Coordinates of C-alpha atoms in Angstrom, one line a residue:
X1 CA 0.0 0.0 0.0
X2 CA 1.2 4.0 -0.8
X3 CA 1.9 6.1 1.9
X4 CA 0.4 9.3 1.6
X5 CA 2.9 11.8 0.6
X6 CA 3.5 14.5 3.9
X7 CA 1.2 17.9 5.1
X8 CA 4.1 19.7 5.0
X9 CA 5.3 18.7 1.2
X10 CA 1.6 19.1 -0.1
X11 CA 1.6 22.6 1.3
X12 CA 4.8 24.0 -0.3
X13 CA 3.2 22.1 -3.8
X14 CA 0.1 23.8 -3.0
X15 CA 1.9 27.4 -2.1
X16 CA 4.1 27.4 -5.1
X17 CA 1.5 25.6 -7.8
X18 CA -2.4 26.6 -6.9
X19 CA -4.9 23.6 -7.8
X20 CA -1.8 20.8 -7.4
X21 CA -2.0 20.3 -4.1
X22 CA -5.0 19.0 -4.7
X23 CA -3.8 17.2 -7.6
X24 CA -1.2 15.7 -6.0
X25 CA -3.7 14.3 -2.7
X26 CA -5.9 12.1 -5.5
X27 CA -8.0 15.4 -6.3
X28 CA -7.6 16.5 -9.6
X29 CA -11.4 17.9 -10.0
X30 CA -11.0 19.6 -7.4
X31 CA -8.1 21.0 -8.4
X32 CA -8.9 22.4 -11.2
X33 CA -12.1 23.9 -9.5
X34 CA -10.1 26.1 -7.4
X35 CA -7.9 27.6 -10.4
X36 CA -10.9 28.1 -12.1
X37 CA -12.3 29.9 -9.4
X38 CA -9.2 31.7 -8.2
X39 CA -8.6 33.1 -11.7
X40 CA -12.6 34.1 -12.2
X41 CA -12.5 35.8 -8.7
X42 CA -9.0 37.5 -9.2
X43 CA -10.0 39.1 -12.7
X44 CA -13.8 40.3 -11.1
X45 CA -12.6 41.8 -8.2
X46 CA -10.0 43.4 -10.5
X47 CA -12.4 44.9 -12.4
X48 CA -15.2 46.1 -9.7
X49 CA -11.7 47.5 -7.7
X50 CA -10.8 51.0 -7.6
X51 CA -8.1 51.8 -9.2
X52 CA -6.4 53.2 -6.5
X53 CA -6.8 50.1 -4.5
X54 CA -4.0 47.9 -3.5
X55 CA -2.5 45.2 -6.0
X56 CA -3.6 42.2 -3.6
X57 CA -6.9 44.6 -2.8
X58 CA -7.8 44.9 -6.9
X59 CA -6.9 40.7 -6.9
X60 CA -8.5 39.7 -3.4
X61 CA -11.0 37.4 -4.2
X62 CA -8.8 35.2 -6.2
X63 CA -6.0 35.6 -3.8
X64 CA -9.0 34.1 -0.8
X65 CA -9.2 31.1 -2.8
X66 CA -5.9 30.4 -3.3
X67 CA -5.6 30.7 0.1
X68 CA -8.6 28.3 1.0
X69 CA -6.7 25.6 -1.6
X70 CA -3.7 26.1 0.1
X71 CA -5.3 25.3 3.6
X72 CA -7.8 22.7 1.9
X73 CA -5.0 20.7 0.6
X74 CA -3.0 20.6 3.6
X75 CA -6.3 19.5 5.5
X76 CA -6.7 16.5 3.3
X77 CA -3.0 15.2 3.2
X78 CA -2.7 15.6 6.5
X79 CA -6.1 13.5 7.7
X80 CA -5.0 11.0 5.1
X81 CA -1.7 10.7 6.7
X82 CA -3.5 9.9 10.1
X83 CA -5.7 8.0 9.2
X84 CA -2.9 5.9 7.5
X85 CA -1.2 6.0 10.4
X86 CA -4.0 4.5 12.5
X87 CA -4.6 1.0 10.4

């Protein structure tokens, strides 16, 4: 049987690479659903920003989801390392 791949390794994948994380954990889907959606809230909140607003300010809602895959694909490698770990 595999071992699942460390937390700590899936969260510098996820950091560098958005969507891979997931990838990487057996979740390509929903992988791909969070690029999607990171891209389609980066460029709307880019274009509803003012323009004198910050550069993470005019890309904030795609830089929230990136930050939710990030988390959410450290979350999942790290319950399927314990749960590996118990059987």
């Amino acid at each position: 049987m595999n071992r699942p791949i460390h937390p700590l390794l899936v969260l510098g994948i996820a950091i560098v690479l958005p969507g891979v994380g997931q990838v990487v954990n057996g979740q390509p889907r929903r992988g791909l659903v969070f690029v999607f959606y990171t891209l389609l809230l980066g460029v709307i909140t880019y274009l509803v920003a003012p323009a004198e607003a910050s550069a993470i300010g005019q890309v904030a809602g795609g830089v929230f989801v990136y930050a939710l895959s990030v988390l959410d694909a450290y979350q999942v490698a790290a319950r399927r390392r314990y749960a590996a770990a118990r059987h």
